[in-house]
Amino acid sequence: MNPSEAKNELNQFAQRHCKRPVTKSDIVYTVSKYGSQYQAIVKLNCLGGQEYAGHLCGDQKAAEKSAAAQALQANASLVEATKAAPAASSNKRGPPKVLTPEERAAKKARADAGEVNPAITPKTELNSLVMRIVQRYLKKGETVYNCNKIG
C-alpha cells in the first residue's frame, strides 16, 4: 500500500464496512505537535471507537497518513475481506429487496426508536422534498444555498 493513499483507502474501507457513506464524525484525526514533529491519532467511530497512533512526521498531513496506515495495518484481515466482497454497484440496481415480516418489523422498530441515518443531512432532505414537489430529478445548479451571518 502506498502511504500517500492511506487516508483514501481507510475512507473506502469504512464505507464498505459500514455499507453507507462515511460522515465527518466516523473517522476523526487528532494531531499533536512534539517539538518540530507531529503525531496523529485516528479514531474510527464507525468501528467501535478504535484508535491508532501514527509515527512522528515532519508535517500534519504526513502524520495523518501515518495514522491511517496504522489503522489499515491493524485491520488488514478485515480490509481484505471487504475488498473481496462483491461491491454494490450504484449504476446497476437489481430488483428491490423484498423484506421478510421479521425484517420489516425490525426496520419499523428502528424507525420508532428514532434511529437515524447519519448520512442524511438537512440538504439531502430538502433536495428530496423539492424533487417530490417538482416531480423530477433536479439538475446541477437548480438549488442554490446562500449563507448569511447572523449577529
Short mmCIF file of C-alpha atoms in Angstrom, two decimals:
data_model
loop_
_atom_site.label_atom_id
_atom_site.label_comp_id
_atom_site.label_asym_id
_atom_site.label_seq_id
_atom_site.Cartn_x
_atom_site.Cartn_y
_atom_site.Cartn_z
CA MET A 1 0.00 0.00 0.00
CA ASN A 2 1.23 3.45 -0.90
CA PRO A 3 1.37 5.57 2.31
CA SER A 4 0.18 8.64 0.42
CA GLU A 5 -3.10 6.85 -0.32
CA ALA A 6 -3.70 5.56 3.22
CA LYS A 7 -6.42 8.09 4.10
CA ASN A 8 -8.34 7.37 0.89
CA GLU A 9 -8.07 3.63 1.42
CA LEU A 10 -9.22 3.98 5.04
CA ASN A 11 -12.27 6.00 3.92
CA GLN A 12 -13.14 3.43 1.25
CA PHE A 13 -12.75 0.59 3.72
CA ALA A 14 -15.01 2.36 6.25
CA GLN A 15 -17.68 2.93 3.60
CA ARG A 16 -17.63 -0.71 2.53
CA HIS A 17 -17.60 -1.95 6.11
CA CYS A 18 -20.45 0.33 7.29
CA LYS A 19 -22.36 -0.05 3.99
CA ARG A 20 -23.06 3.69 3.88
CA PRO A 21 -21.20 6.92 3.16
CA VAL A 22 -18.89 7.93 5.99
CA THR A 23 -19.51 11.18 7.84
CA LYS A 24 -17.06 13.60 9.43
CA SER A 25 -17.65 12.00 12.82
CA ASP A 26 -16.93 8.44 11.60
CA ILE A 27 -13.17 8.99 11.13
CA VAL A 28 -11.61 11.68 13.32
CA TYR A 29 -7.94 12.73 13.20
CA THR A 30 -6.27 14.45 16.17
CA VAL A 31 -2.79 15.87 15.55
CA SER A 32 -0.34 16.77 18.34
CA LYS A 33 2.96 18.60 17.99
CA TYR A 34 6.08 17.27 19.72
CA GLY A 35 8.95 19.70 19.23
CA SER A 36 9.24 20.20 15.49
CA GLN A 37 7.39 16.96 14.63
CA TYR A 38 3.74 15.89 14.53
CA GLN A 39 1.89 12.75 15.55
CA ALA A 40 -1.68 11.95 14.63
CA ILE A 41 -4.22 9.67 16.25
CA VAL A 42 -7.11 8.43 14.14
CA LYS A 43 -10.32 7.40 15.90
CA LEU A 44 -12.64 5.12 13.96
CA ASN A 45 -16.05 5.79 15.48
CA CYS A 46 -17.62 3.70 12.72
CA LEU A 47 -15.65 0.67 14.04
CA GLY A 48 -16.49 0.95 17.71
CA GLY A 49 -14.16 3.85 18.53
CA GLN A 50 -10.85 2.11 17.75
CA GLU A 51 -7.85 4.47 17.95
CA TYR A 52 -4.49 4.21 16.19
CA ALA A 53 -1.41 6.43 16.55
CA GLY A 54 0.89 7.14 13.64
CA HIS A 55 4.64 7.72 13.61
CA LEU A 56 6.26 11.10 14.28
CA CYS A 57 6.37 13.03 10.99
CA GLY A 58 7.59 16.37 9.69
CA ASP A 59 4.13 17.79 8.89
CA GLN A 60 0.49 17.31 9.88
CA LYS A 61 -0.64 15.68 6.62
CA ALA A 62 2.10 13.07 6.76
CA ALA A 63 1.20 12.36 10.40
CA GLU A 64 -2.47 11.78 9.45
CA LYS A 65 -1.43 9.47 6.61
CA SER A 66 0.79 7.53 9.01
CA ALA A 67 -2.08 7.08 11.48
CA ALA A 68 -4.39 5.93 8.67
CA ALA A 69 -1.74 3.41 7.55
CA GLN A 70 -1.53 2.06 11.12
CA ALA A 71 -5.33 1.65 11.23
CA LEU A 72 -5.30 -0.20 7.91
CA GLN A 73 -2.44 -2.43 9.04
CA ALA A 74 -4.22 -3.31 12.30
CA ASN A 75 -7.42 -4.18 10.42
CA ALA A 76 -5.67 -5.82 7.45
CA SER A 77 -7.74 -9.02 7.50
CA LEU A 78 -10.99 -7.07 7.70
CA VAL A 79 -9.83 -4.71 4.92
CA GLU A 80 -9.04 -7.66 2.64
CA ALA A 81 -12.37 -9.31 3.45
CA THR A 82 -14.31 -6.18 2.49
CA LYS A 83 -12.27 -5.81 -0.71
CA ALA A 84 -13.02 -9.42 -1.64
CA ALA A 85 -16.75 -8.99 -1.02
CA PRO A 86 -18.66 -8.04 -4.16
CA ALA A 87 -19.13 -4.28 -4.28
CA ALA A 88 -22.65 -2.98 -4.67
CA SER A 89 -22.81 -1.16 -7.97
CA SER A 90 -24.73 2.08 -7.78
CA ASN A 91 -25.25 2.08 -11.57
CA LYS A 92 -26.91 -1.32 -11.86
CA ARG A 93 -29.53 -1.91 -9.24
CA GLY A 94 -31.21 -5.24 -9.12
CA PRO A 95 -34.82 -5.78 -8.27
CA PRO A 96 -35.89 -4.23 -4.98
CA LYS A 97 -35.32 -6.47 -1.98
CA VAL A 98 -38.50 -7.93 -0.57
CA LEU A 99 -38.37 -7.76 3.22
CA THR A 100 -39.47 -10.68 5.33
CA PRO A 101 -42.01 -9.94 8.08
CA GLU A 102 -39.19 -10.12 10.67
CA GLU A 103 -37.01 -7.68 8.71
CA ARG A 104 -39.98 -5.35 8.23
CA ALA A 105 -40.70 -5.43 11.99
CA ALA A 106 -37.03 -4.74 12.81
CA LYS A 107 -36.96 -1.81 10.37
CA LYS A 108 -40.14 -0.37 11.90
CA ALA A 109 -38.71 -0.79 15.42
CA ARG A 110 -35.54 1.11 14.44
CA ALA A 111 -37.63 3.92 12.93
CA ASP A 112 -39.87 4.06 16.02
CA ALA A 113 -36.79 4.17 18.29
CA GLY A 114 -35.63 7.30 16.49
CA GLU A 115 -32.55 5.72 14.87
CA VAL A 116 -31.45 7.96 12.02
CA ASN A 117 -29.05 7.51 9.14
CA PRO A 118 -26.12 9.88 9.79
CA ALA A 119 -25.56 10.27 6.04
CA ILE A 120 -28.90 12.05 5.63
CA THR A 121 -28.36 15.77 6.10
CA PRO A 122 -30.80 18.69 6.01
CA LYS A 123 -29.58 19.40 2.46
CA THR A 124 -30.43 15.88 1.26
CA GLU A 125 -33.85 16.10 2.92
CA LEU A 126 -34.50 19.45 1.23
CA ASN A 127 -33.35 18.04 -2.13
CA SER A 128 -35.69 15.03 -1.77
CA LEU A 129 -38.63 17.27 -0.86
CA VAL A 130 -38.05 19.60 -3.83
CA MET A 131 -37.80 16.61 -6.21
CA ARG A 132 -41.15 15.31 -4.91
CA ILE A 133 -42.75 18.73 -5.41
CA VAL A 134 -41.47 19.25 -8.99
CA GLN A 135 -41.85 15.51 -9.76
CA ARG A 136 -38.48 15.17 -11.50
CA TYR A 137 -34.77 14.97 -10.77
CA LEU A 138 -33.05 18.28 -10.18
CA LYS A 139 -30.28 19.47 -12.47
CA LYS A 140 -26.97 20.76 -11.22
CA GLY A 141 -27.25 24.39 -10.16
CA GLU A 142 -31.04 24.41 -9.68
CA THR A 143 -30.65 24.50 -5.90
CA VAL A 144 -28.65 27.47 -4.65
CA TYR A 145 -27.69 27.82 -1.00
CA ASN A 146 -26.98 31.27 0.44
CA CYS A 147 -25.41 31.59 3.87
CA ASN A 148 -25.95 34.75 5.88
CA LYS A 149 -24.09 35.64 9.03
CA ILE A 150 -26.44 36.30 11.92
CA GLY A 151 -25.44 38.56 14.78
#
